[in-house]
Amino acid sequence: MAQEIDRTTTTIGFAGLGNLGRPMAESLRRDGWSLKVLDPEPARADGLEADVVDGPRDLAECGVIALAVPDDEAVTEILGELVPLLAAGSVVLVHSTILPGTAQRLAREAEDQNIGLLDVPVSGGAERALSGSLTVMAGGREEVLAQARPVLDAVAETVLHVGPSGAGAAVKLANQLMMFAALAGAQEALDLAGAYGVPEQTVLEAVSTSTGDSWITRNWGFFDRVAAAYDEAGTPVRNRPWSKDLWDVVAAARESDVQVPLGGLLAQHLADRVEAHTRKGSSS
């Protein structure tokens, strides 16, 4: 079995310094890892003690590659250029939310080059990313996960091995569907109570000790803050989780012949509701 990755001899190539990527990179630096970072907007690396590179090929000498880029296309493009250049025994960590089928294909292609690849999407938000307390859902070979644990432990409080390649991506999409279903229900419920003159906070206080309690209601305002961060970064709505991830749910379900009528409904309308709620909050 390959030995654990050693922070004293390994440089991590980190691609994607967005809402989650930047604080994850900061957690890695705080844990003592050396970084080379890649982002279409190099200014996102300002203040981060890391070498900023121009393209994927500049990460070829890194023993670990971590990706927190927006989607399947970006992950595939970077790894298509980079994997053939990596040394045998290197490890690729795909933190991006991608389709399970994409994760399986990328793992096979990496294996052909004697590279270990894990689909390791994360959950918890930017604040937990910065504190190194995310949850990681890991899909892939157990020996590769054991090798990569020191890196993952720097960004996560909980690392779960959920199955073979593609399983991490599948569990992340399952999490997103549950979360966004709860969010849609909470928004409609608050609109209903509001029509009878009941303020949001009053409803949230009432449900906090009732059967309607959920992570969504306990963290109300979370998605308003995330949307505001995306606005500041100029991230298109179609690339935000309440749009992109829900369409990934529908695509993954179609690929596996599973019916997700609620997921399809949410993919059609939730993004508009999230964005409208954020605008309402910023104008009040």
PDB file of C-alpha atoms in Angstrom:
ATOM      1  CA  MET A   1       0.000   0.000   0.000  1.00  0.00           C
ATOM      2  CA  ALA A   2       1.241   3.471  -0.857  1.00  0.00           C
ATOM      3  CA  GLN A   3       2.362   5.623   2.047  1.00  0.00           C
ATOM      4  CA  GLU A   4       0.415   8.646   3.241  1.00  0.00           C
ATOM      5  CA  ILE A   5       1.240  11.857   1.427  1.00  0.00           C
ATOM      6  CA  ASP A   6       3.864  13.837   3.352  1.00  0.00           C
ATOM      7  CA  ARG A   7       3.375  17.593   3.665  1.00  0.00           C
ATOM      8  CA  THR A   8       7.112  18.145   3.996  1.00  0.00           C
ATOM      9  CA  THR A   9       7.878  16.744   0.558  1.00  0.00           C
ATOM     10  CA  THR A  10       4.664  17.256  -1.422  1.00  0.00           C
ATOM     11  CA  THR A  11       3.306  20.308  -3.191  1.00  0.00           C
ATOM     12  CA  ILE A  12      -0.425  20.471  -3.842  1.00  0.00           C
ATOM     13  CA  GLY A  13      -1.620  21.851  -7.153  1.00  0.00           C
ATOM     14  CA  PHE A  14      -4.958  23.534  -6.371  1.00  0.00           C
ATOM     15  CA  ALA A  15      -7.244  24.640  -9.215  1.00  0.00           C
ATOM     16  CA  GLY A  16     -10.262  26.846  -8.505  1.00  0.00           C
ATOM     17  CA  LEU A  17     -10.256  29.675  -5.955  1.00  0.00           C
ATOM     18  CA  GLY A  18     -13.951  30.430  -5.824  1.00  0.00           C
ATOM     19  CA  ASN A  19     -16.457  30.497  -2.975  1.00  0.00           C
ATOM     20  CA  LEU A  20     -15.203  27.202  -1.494  1.00  0.00           C
ATOM     21  CA  GLY A  21     -11.843  26.790  -3.218  1.00  0.00           C
ATOM     22  CA  ARG A  22     -10.178  29.860  -1.783  1.00  0.00           C
ATOM     23  CA  PRO A  23     -10.966  29.064   1.890  1.00  0.00           C
ATOM     24  CA  MET A  24     -10.012  25.427   1.312  1.00  0.00           C
ATOM     25  CA  ALA A  25      -6.650  26.575  -0.030  1.00  0.00           C
ATOM     26  CA  GLU A  26      -6.233  28.787   3.035  1.00  0.00           C
ATOM     27  CA  SER A  27      -6.906  25.792   5.304  1.00  0.00           C
ATOM     28  CA  LEU A  28      -4.264  23.775   3.471  1.00  0.00           C
ATOM     29  CA  ARG A  29      -1.711  26.559   3.857  1.00  0.00           C
ATOM     30  CA  ARG A  30      -2.541  26.903   7.542  1.00  0.00           C
ATOM     31  CA  ASP A  31      -1.912  23.171   7.920  1.00  0.00           C
ATOM     32  CA  GLY A  32       1.555  23.589   6.444  1.00  0.00           C
ATOM     33  CA  TRP A  33       1.057  22.446   2.853  1.00  0.00           C
ATOM     34  CA  SER A  34       2.916  24.084  -0.037  1.00  0.00           C
ATOM     35  CA  LEU A  35       0.609  25.168  -2.843  1.00  0.00           C
ATOM     36  CA  LYS A  36       0.642  26.014  -6.500  1.00  0.00           C
ATOM     37  CA  VAL A  37      -2.687  27.537  -7.487  1.00  0.00           C
ATOM     38  CA  LEU A  38      -4.544  28.003 -10.751  1.00  0.00           C
ATOM     39  CA  ASP A  39      -7.579  30.187 -11.394  1.00  0.00           C
ATOM     40  CA  PRO A  40      -8.884  32.099 -14.433  1.00  0.00           C
ATOM     41  CA  GLU A  41      -8.704  35.216 -12.246  1.00  0.00           C
ATOM     42  CA  PRO A  42      -5.207  35.208 -10.674  1.00  0.00           C
ATOM     43  CA  ALA A  43      -6.203  38.080  -8.368  1.00  0.00           C
ATOM     44  CA  ARG A  44      -8.246  35.573  -6.359  1.00  0.00           C
ATOM     45  CA  ALA A  45      -4.922  34.314  -5.004  1.00  0.00           C
ATOM     46  CA  ASP A  46      -3.982  37.712  -3.557  1.00  0.00           C
ATOM     47  CA  GLY A  47      -2.812  37.315   0.029  1.00  0.00           C
ATOM     48  CA  LEU A  48      -2.530  33.545  -0.272  1.00  0.00           C
ATOM     49  CA  GLU A  49       0.968  32.207   0.322  1.00  0.00           C
ATOM     50  CA  ALA A  50       1.128  30.150  -2.851  1.00  0.00           C
ATOM     51  CA  ASP A  51       2.748  30.112  -6.279  1.00  0.00           C
ATOM     52  CA  VAL A  52       0.264  31.263  -8.927  1.00  0.00           C
ATOM     53  CA  VAL A  53       0.589  29.409 -12.235  1.00  0.00           C
ATOM     54  CA  ASP A  54      -0.722  30.105 -15.719  1.00  0.00           C
ATOM     55  CA  GLY A  55      -2.134  26.742 -16.780  1.00  0.00           C
ATOM     56  CA  PRO A  56      -2.672  23.066 -15.906  1.00  0.00           C
ATOM     57  CA  ARG A  57       0.720  21.994 -17.261  1.00  0.00           C
ATOM     58  CA  ASP A  58       2.391  24.152 -14.617  1.00  0.00           C
ATOM     59  CA  LEU A  59       0.967  21.804 -11.961  1.00  0.00           C
ATOM     60  CA  ALA A  60       2.498  18.678 -13.491  1.00  0.00           C
ATOM     61  CA  GLU A  61       5.241  18.329 -10.862  1.00  0.00           C
ATOM     62  CA  CYS A  62       2.786  18.413  -7.935  1.00  0.00           C
ATOM     63  CA  GLY A  63       2.238  15.122  -6.141  1.00  0.00           C
ATOM     64  CA  VAL A  64      -1.377  15.995  -5.376  1.00  0.00           C
ATOM     65  CA  ILE A  65      -3.871  17.781  -7.616  1.00  0.00           C
ATOM     66  CA  ALA A  66      -7.022  19.227  -5.989  1.00  0.00           C
ATOM     67  CA  LEU A  67      -9.831  20.608  -8.124  1.00  0.00           C
ATOM     68  CA  ALA A  68     -12.556  22.975  -6.921  1.00  0.00           C
ATOM     69  CA  VAL A  69     -13.582  24.223 -10.364  1.00  0.00           C
ATOM     70  CA  PRO A  70     -17.214  24.823 -11.411  1.00  0.00           C
ATOM     71  CA  ASP A  71     -18.343  21.760 -13.378  1.00  0.00           C
ATOM     72  CA  ASP A  72     -17.684  18.561 -15.321  1.00  0.00           C
ATOM     73  CA  GLU A  73     -16.401  20.458 -18.338  1.00  0.00           C
ATOM     74  CA  ALA A  74     -13.780  22.363 -16.361  1.00  0.00           C
ATOM     75  CA  VAL A  75     -12.649  19.247 -14.475  1.00  0.00           C
ATOM     76  CA  THR A  76     -12.407  17.216 -17.681  1.00  0.00           C
ATOM     77  CA  GLU A  77     -10.503  19.932 -19.518  1.00  0.00           C
ATOM     78  CA  ILE A  78      -7.901  20.365 -16.781  1.00  0.00           C
ATOM     79  CA  LEU A  79      -7.360  16.658 -16.171  1.00  0.00           C
ATOM     80  CA  GLY A  80      -7.284  15.843 -19.877  1.00  0.00           C
ATOM     81  CA  GLU A  81      -4.262  18.105 -20.178  1.00  0.00           C
ATOM     82  CA  LEU A  82      -2.673  17.301 -16.844  1.00  0.00           C
ATOM     83  CA  VAL A  83      -3.049  13.586 -16.056  1.00  0.00           C
ATOM     84  CA  PRO A  84      -0.708  12.349 -18.832  1.00  0.00           C
ATOM     85  CA  LEU A  85       2.020  14.586 -17.358  1.00  0.00           C
ATOM     86  CA  LEU A  86       1.718  13.491 -13.721  1.00  0.00           C
ATOM     87  CA  ALA A  87       4.167  11.090 -12.135  1.00  0.00           C
ATOM     88  CA  ALA A  88       2.942   7.564 -11.393  1.00  0.00           C
ATOM     89  CA  GLY A  89       1.570   7.395  -7.861  1.00  0.00           C
ATOM     90  CA  SER A  90       0.243  10.951  -7.887  1.00  0.00           C
ATOM     91  CA  VAL A  91      -3.229  11.597  -6.456  1.00  0.00           C
ATOM     92  CA  VAL A  92      -6.056  13.673  -7.911  1.00  0.00           C
ATOM     93  CA  LEU A  93      -8.799  14.970  -5.596  1.00  0.00           C
ATOM     94  CA  VAL A  94     -11.934  16.161  -7.390  1.00  0.00           C
ATOM     95  CA  HIS A  95     -13.774  18.377  -4.915  1.00  0.00           C
ATOM     96  CA  SER A  96     -16.061  19.763  -7.620  1.00  0.00           C
ATOM     97  CA  THR A  97     -19.677  18.603  -7.777  1.00  0.00           C
ATOM     98  CA  ILE A  98     -19.742  16.477 -10.932  1.00  0.00           C
ATOM     99  CA  LEU A  99     -21.842  13.689 -12.397  1.00  0.00           C
ATOM    100  CA  PRO A 100     -21.131  10.199 -11.030  1.00  0.00           C
ATOM    101  CA  GLY A 101     -20.541   8.950 -14.566  1.00  0.00           C
ATOM    102  CA  THR A 102     -17.931  11.631 -15.136  1.00  0.00           C
ATOM    103  CA  ALA A 103     -16.149  10.651 -11.911  1.00  0.00           C
ATOM    104  CA  GLN A 104     -16.103   6.999 -12.960  1.00  0.00           C
ATOM    105  CA  ARG A 105     -14.692   7.817 -16.385  1.00  0.00           C
ATOM    106  CA  LEU A 106     -12.011  10.115 -14.993  1.00  0.00           C
ATOM    107  CA  ALA A 107     -10.978   7.484 -12.430  1.00  0.00           C
ATOM    108  CA  ARG A 108     -10.552   4.878 -15.182  1.00  0.00           C
ATOM    109  CA  GLU A 109      -8.491   7.269 -17.280  1.00  0.00           C
ATOM    110  CA  ALA A 110      -6.313   8.136 -14.284  1.00  0.00           C
ATOM    111  CA  GLU A 111      -5.824   4.466 -13.409  1.00  0.00           C
ATOM    112  CA  ASP A 112      -4.523   3.865 -16.939  1.00  0.00           C
ATOM    113  CA  GLN A 113      -1.728   6.324 -16.068  1.00  0.00           C
ATOM    114  CA  ASN A 114      -1.121   4.790 -12.604  1.00  0.00           C
ATOM    115  CA  ILE A 115      -2.696   7.854 -11.000  1.00  0.00           C
ATOM    116  CA  GLY A 116      -5.119   7.590  -8.068  1.00  0.00           C
ATOM    117  CA  LEU A 117      -8.278   9.670  -8.441  1.00  0.00           C
ATOM    118  CA  LEU A 118     -10.972  10.246  -5.828  1.00  0.00           C
ATOM    119  CA  ASP A 119     -14.263  12.067  -6.249  1.00  0.00           C
ATOM    120  CA  VAL A 120     -14.330  13.938  -2.945  1.00  0.00           C
ATOM    121  CA  PRO A 121     -17.047  16.608  -3.059  1.00  0.00           C
ATOM    122  CA  VAL A 122     -17.492  18.666   0.077  1.00  0.00           C
ATOM    123  CA  SER A 123     -20.348  20.172   2.051  1.00  0.00           C
ATOM    124  CA  GLY A 124     -20.522  22.831   4.734  1.00  0.00           C
ATOM    125  CA  GLY A 125     -20.074  26.224   3.113  1.00  0.00           C
ATOM    126  CA  ALA A 126     -17.296  28.785   2.991  1.00  0.00           C
ATOM    127  CA  GLU A 127     -17.071  29.352   6.754  1.00  0.00           C
ATOM    128  CA  ARG A 128     -16.496  25.661   7.471  1.00  0.00           C
ATOM    129  CA  ALA A 129     -14.072  25.493   4.553  1.00  0.00           C
ATOM    130  CA  LEU A 130     -12.033  28.260   6.143  1.00  0.00           C
ATOM    131  CA  SER A 131     -12.025  26.526   9.527  1.00  0.00           C
ATOM    132  CA  GLY A 132     -11.088  23.171   7.996  1.00  0.00           C
ATOM    133  CA  SER A 133     -14.285  21.509   9.206  1.00  0.00           C
ATOM    134  CA  LEU A 134     -16.038  20.471   5.987  1.00  0.00           C
ATOM    135  CA  THR A 135     -17.648  17.106   5.356  1.00  0.00           C
ATOM    136  CA  VAL A 136     -16.012  15.078   2.561  1.00  0.00           C
ATOM    137  CA  MET A 137     -17.904  12.332   0.695  1.00  0.00           C
ATOM    138  CA  ALA A 138     -15.194  10.156  -0.827  1.00  0.00           C
ATOM    139  CA  GLY A 139     -15.639   7.821  -3.761  1.00  0.00           C
ATOM    140  CA  GLY A 140     -12.783   5.657  -5.022  1.00  0.00           C
ATOM    141  CA  ARG A 141     -10.299   3.035  -3.917  1.00  0.00           C
ATOM    142  CA  GLU A 142      -9.715   2.760  -0.165  1.00  0.00           C
ATOM    143  CA  GLU A 143      -5.933   2.643  -0.562  1.00  0.00           C
ATOM    144  CA  VAL A 144      -5.955   5.950  -2.444  1.00  0.00           C
ATOM    145  CA  LEU A 145      -8.146   7.488   0.254  1.00  0.00           C
ATOM    146  CA  ALA A 146      -5.733   6.289   2.948  1.00  0.00           C
ATOM    147  CA  GLN A 147      -2.871   7.836   1.002  1.00  0.00           C
ATOM    148  CA  ALA A 148      -4.715  11.157   0.691  1.00  0.00           C
ATOM    149  CA  ARG A 149      -6.044  11.396   4.263  1.00  0.00           C
ATOM    150  CA  PRO A 150      -3.497  13.983   5.487  1.00  0.00           C
ATOM    151  CA  VAL A 151      -4.635  16.366   2.730  1.00  0.00           C
ATOM    152  CA  LEU A 152      -8.334  15.762   3.275  1.00  0.00           C
ATOM    153  CA  ASP A 153      -7.997  16.067   7.063  1.00  0.00           C
ATOM    154  CA  ALA A 154      -6.623  19.580   6.564  1.00  0.00           C
ATOM    155  CA  VAL A 155      -9.931  20.759   5.055  1.00  0.00           C
ATOM    156  CA  ALA A 156     -12.456  18.421   6.669  1.00  0.00           C
ATOM    157  CA  GLU A 157     -13.720  17.435  10.087  1.00  0.00           C
ATOM    158  CA  THR A 158     -15.531  14.417   8.639  1.00  0.00           C
ATOM    159  CA  VAL A 159     -14.215  12.213   5.825  1.00  0.00           C
ATOM    160  CA  LEU A 160     -16.567   9.400   4.801  1.00  0.00           C
ATOM    161  CA  HIS A 161     -15.658   6.682   2.336  1.00  0.00           C
ATOM    162  CA  VAL A 162     -19.045   6.155   0.678  1.00  0.00           C
ATOM    163  CA  GLY A 163     -18.091   3.649  -2.021  1.00  0.00           C
ATOM    164  CA  PRO A 164     -16.252   3.171  -5.329  1.00  0.00           C
ATOM    165  CA  SER A 165     -15.553   5.839  -7.931  1.00  0.00           C
ATOM    166  CA  GLY A 166     -18.674   7.902  -8.577  1.00  0.00           C
ATOM    167  CA  ALA A 167     -20.175   7.226  -5.147  1.00  0.00           C
ATOM    168  CA  GLY A 168     -18.910  10.488  -3.688  1.00  0.00           C
ATOM    169  CA  ALA A 169     -20.475  12.426  -6.537  1.00  0.00           C
ATOM    170  CA  ALA A 170     -23.743  10.507  -6.098  1.00  0.00           C
ATOM    171  CA  VAL A 171     -23.930  11.183  -2.354  1.00  0.00           C
ATOM    172  CA  LYS A 172     -23.199  14.878  -2.921  1.00  0.00           C
ATOM    173  CA  LEU A 173     -26.067  15.122  -5.412  1.00  0.00           C
ATOM    174  CA  ALA A 174     -28.322  13.285  -2.948  1.00  0.00           C
ATOM    175  CA  ASN A 175     -27.363  15.813  -0.282  1.00  0.00           C
ATOM    176  CA  GLN A 176     -28.087  18.693  -2.648  1.00  0.00           C
ATOM    177  CA  LEU A 177     -31.515  17.334  -3.552  1.00  0.00           C
ATOM    178  CA  MET A 178     -32.479  16.907   0.119  1.00  0.00           C
ATOM    179  CA  MET A 179     -31.161  20.356   1.017  1.00  0.00           C
ATOM    180  CA  PHE A 180     -32.813  22.216  -1.838  1.00  0.00           C
ATOM    181  CA  ALA A 181     -36.108  20.397  -1.332  1.00  0.00           C
ATOM    182  CA  ALA A 182     -36.064  21.632   2.278  1.00  0.00           C
ATOM    183  CA  LEU A 183     -35.151  25.132   1.126  1.00  0.00           C
ATOM    184  CA  ALA A 184     -38.034  25.272  -1.363  1.00  0.00           C
ATOM    185  CA  GLY A 185     -40.468  24.032   1.282  1.00  0.00           C
ATOM    186  CA  ALA A 186     -39.253  26.596   3.803  1.00  0.00           C
ATOM    187  CA  GLN A 187     -39.549  29.455   1.324  1.00  0.00           C
ATOM    188  CA  GLU A 188     -43.111  28.535   0.410  1.00  0.00           C
ATOM    189  CA  ALA A 189     -44.021  28.074   4.082  1.00  0.00           C
ATOM    190  CA  LEU A 190     -42.648  31.492   4.995  1.00  0.00           C
ATOM    191  CA  ASP A 191     -44.517  33.079   2.099  1.00  0.00           C
ATOM    192  CA  LEU A 192     -47.721  31.454   3.328  1.00  0.00           C
ATOM    193  CA  ALA A 193     -47.272  32.688   6.894  1.00  0.00           C
ATOM    194  CA  GLY A 194     -46.192  36.089   5.623  1.00  0.00           C
ATOM    195  CA  ALA A 195     -49.456  36.455   3.724  1.00  0.00           C
ATOM    196  CA  TYR A 196     -51.148  36.398   7.138  1.00  0.00           C
ATOM    197  CA  GLY A 197     -48.805  39.001   8.590  1.00  0.00           C
ATOM    198  CA  VAL A 198     -46.369  36.687  10.372  1.00  0.00           C
ATOM    199  CA  PRO A 199     -42.694  37.750  10.051  1.00  0.00           C
ATOM    200  CA  GLU A 200     -40.087  35.224   8.901  1.00  0.00           C
ATOM    201  CA  GLN A 201     -38.228  35.234  12.201  1.00  0.00           C
ATOM    202  CA  THR A 202     -41.397  34.466  14.134  1.00  0.00           C
ATOM    203  CA  VAL A 203     -42.063  31.406  11.999  1.00  0.00           C
ATOM    204  CA  LEU A 204     -38.438  30.282  12.281  1.00  0.00           C
ATOM    205  CA  GLU A 205     -38.572  30.604  16.073  1.00  0.00           C
ATOM    206  CA  ALA A 206     -41.774  28.573  16.197  1.00  0.00           C
ATOM    207  CA  VAL A 207     -40.431  25.718  14.073  1.00  0.00           C
ATOM    208  CA  SER A 208     -37.088  25.586  15.914  1.00  0.00           C
ATOM    209  CA  THR A 209     -38.725  23.339  18.547  1.00  0.00           C
ATOM    210  CA  SER A 210     -41.309  21.805  16.229  1.00  0.00           C
ATOM    211  CA  THR A 211     -41.417  19.095  13.583  1.00  0.00           C
ATOM    212  CA  GLY A 212     -40.644  21.589  10.819  1.00  0.00           C
ATOM    213  CA  ASP A 213     -37.137  22.155  12.191  1.00  0.00           C
ATOM    214  CA  SER A 214     -34.248  21.577   9.746  1.00  0.00           C
ATOM    215  CA  TRP A 215     -30.709  22.673   8.923  1.00  0.00           C
ATOM    216  CA  ILE A 216     -32.263  25.108   6.463  1.00  0.00           C
ATOM    217  CA  THR A 217     -34.420  26.847   9.076  1.00  0.00           C
ATOM    218  CA  ARG A 218     -31.635  26.854  11.668  1.00  0.00           C
ATOM    219  CA  ASN A 219     -29.307  28.514   9.158  1.00  0.00           C
ATOM    220  CA  TRP A 220     -31.780  30.847   7.493  1.00  0.00           C
ATOM    221  CA  GLY A 221     -29.955  33.495   5.505  1.00  0.00           C
ATOM    222  CA  PHE A 222     -27.133  31.106   4.513  1.00  0.00           C
ATOM    223  CA  PHE A 223     -28.102  31.101   0.851  1.00  0.00           C
ATOM    224  CA  ASP A 224     -28.622  34.864   0.826  1.00  0.00           C
ATOM    225  CA  ARG A 225     -24.993  35.246   1.908  1.00  0.00           C
ATOM    226  CA  VAL A 226     -23.765  32.691  -0.609  1.00  0.00           C
ATOM    227  CA  ALA A 227     -25.708  34.373  -3.416  1.00  0.00           C
ATOM    228  CA  ALA A 228     -24.268  37.750  -2.439  1.00  0.00           C
ATOM    229  CA  ALA A 229     -20.764  36.259  -2.594  1.00  0.00           C
ATOM    230  CA  TYR A 230     -21.509  34.868  -6.040  1.00  0.00           C
ATOM    231  CA  ASP A 231     -22.813  38.280  -7.111  1.00  0.00           C
ATOM    232  CA  GLU A 232     -19.579  39.889  -5.962  1.00  0.00           C
ATOM    233  CA  ALA A 233     -17.518  37.285  -7.827  1.00  0.00           C
ATOM    234  CA  GLY A 234     -19.611  37.635 -10.977  1.00  0.00           C
ATOM    235  CA  THR A 235     -20.656  33.959 -10.991  1.00  0.00           C
ATOM    236  CA  PRO A 236     -23.557  33.373 -13.442  1.00  0.00           C
ATOM    237  CA  VAL A 237     -26.765  32.051 -11.871  1.00  0.00           C
ATOM    238  CA  ARG A 238     -26.596  28.913 -14.023  1.00  0.00           C
ATOM    239  CA  ASN A 239     -23.282  27.999 -12.318  1.00  0.00           C
ATOM    240  CA  ARG A 240     -24.610  28.421  -8.769  1.00  0.00           C
ATOM    241  CA  PRO A 241     -25.483  25.241  -6.801  1.00  0.00           C
ATOM    242  CA  TRP A 242     -29.245  25.877  -6.659  1.00  0.00           C
ATOM    243  CA  SER A 243     -29.234  25.808 -10.452  1.00  0.00           C
ATOM    244  CA  LYS A 244     -26.238  23.759 -11.622  1.00  0.00           C
ATOM    245  CA  ASP A 245     -26.405  21.023  -8.975  1.00  0.00           C
ATOM    246  CA  LEU A 246     -30.124  20.453  -9.420  1.00  0.00           C
ATOM    247  CA  TRP A 247     -29.696  20.016 -13.160  1.00  0.00           C
ATOM    248  CA  ASP A 248     -26.888  17.571 -12.356  1.00  0.00           C
ATOM    249  CA  VAL A 249     -29.378  15.648 -10.182  1.00  0.00           C
ATOM    250  CA  VAL A 250     -31.749  15.400 -13.143  1.00  0.00           C
ATOM    251  CA  ALA A 251     -28.940  14.366 -15.510  1.00  0.00           C
ATOM    252  CA  ALA A 252     -27.606  11.718 -13.107  1.00  0.00           C
ATOM    253  CA  ALA A 253     -31.107  10.340 -12.576  1.00  0.00           C
ATOM    254  CA  ARG A 254     -31.701  10.116 -16.313  1.00  0.00           C
ATOM    255  CA  GLU A 255     -28.370   8.340 -16.756  1.00  0.00           C
ATOM    256  CA  SER A 256     -29.315   5.733 -14.142  1.00  0.00           C
ATOM    257  CA  ASP A 257     -33.008   5.498 -15.129  1.00  0.00           C
ATOM    258  CA  VAL A 258     -34.245   6.823 -11.761  1.00  0.00           C
ATOM    259  CA  GLN A 259     -37.313   9.049 -11.525  1.00  0.00           C
ATOM    260  CA  VAL A 260     -36.808  12.302  -9.615  1.00  0.00           C
ATOM    261  CA  PRO A 261     -39.951  14.360 -10.284  1.00  0.00           C
ATOM    262  CA  LEU A 262     -39.288  16.643  -7.306  1.00  0.00           C
ATOM    263  CA  GLY A 263     -35.714  17.198  -8.488  1.00  0.00           C
ATOM    264  CA  GLY A 264     -36.981  18.125 -11.943  1.00  0.00           C
ATOM    265  CA  LEU A 265     -39.494  20.585 -10.501  1.00  0.00           C
ATOM    266  CA  LEU A 266     -36.840  22.201  -8.291  1.00  0.00           C
ATOM    267  CA  ALA A 267     -34.422  22.478 -11.219  1.00  0.00           C
ATOM    268  CA  GLN A 268     -37.072  24.452 -13.090  1.00  0.00           C
ATOM    269  CA  HIS A 269     -37.911  27.057 -10.486  1.00  0.00           C
ATOM    270  CA  LEU A 270     -35.757  27.099  -7.327  1.00  0.00           C
ATOM    271  CA  ALA A 271     -32.969  29.282  -8.731  1.00  0.00           C
ATOM    272  CA  ASP A 272     -35.424  32.107  -9.403  1.00  0.00           C
ATOM    273  CA  ARG A 273     -36.760  31.878  -5.855  1.00  0.00           C
ATOM    274  CA  VAL A 274     -33.314  31.893  -4.259  1.00  0.00           C
ATOM    275  CA  GLU A 275     -32.177  34.869  -6.295  1.00  0.00           C
ATOM    276  CA  ALA A 276     -35.440  36.758  -5.640  1.00  0.00           C
ATOM    277  CA  HIS A 277     -35.133  36.177  -1.870  1.00  0.00           C
ATOM    278  CA  THR A 278     -31.582  37.500  -1.943  1.00  0.00           C
ATOM    279  CA  ARG A 279     -32.653  40.651  -3.805  1.00  0.00           C
ATOM    280  CA  LYS A 280     -35.500  41.125  -1.346  1.00  0.00           C
ATOM    281  CA  GLY A 281     -33.097  40.905   1.581  1.00  0.00           C
ATOM    282  CA  SER A 282     -30.586  43.317   0.088  1.00  0.00           C
ATOM    283  CA  SER A 283     -33.279  45.912  -0.642  1.00  0.00           C
ATOM    284  CA  SER A 284     -34.903  45.784   2.789  1.00  0.00           C
TER     285      SER A 284
END
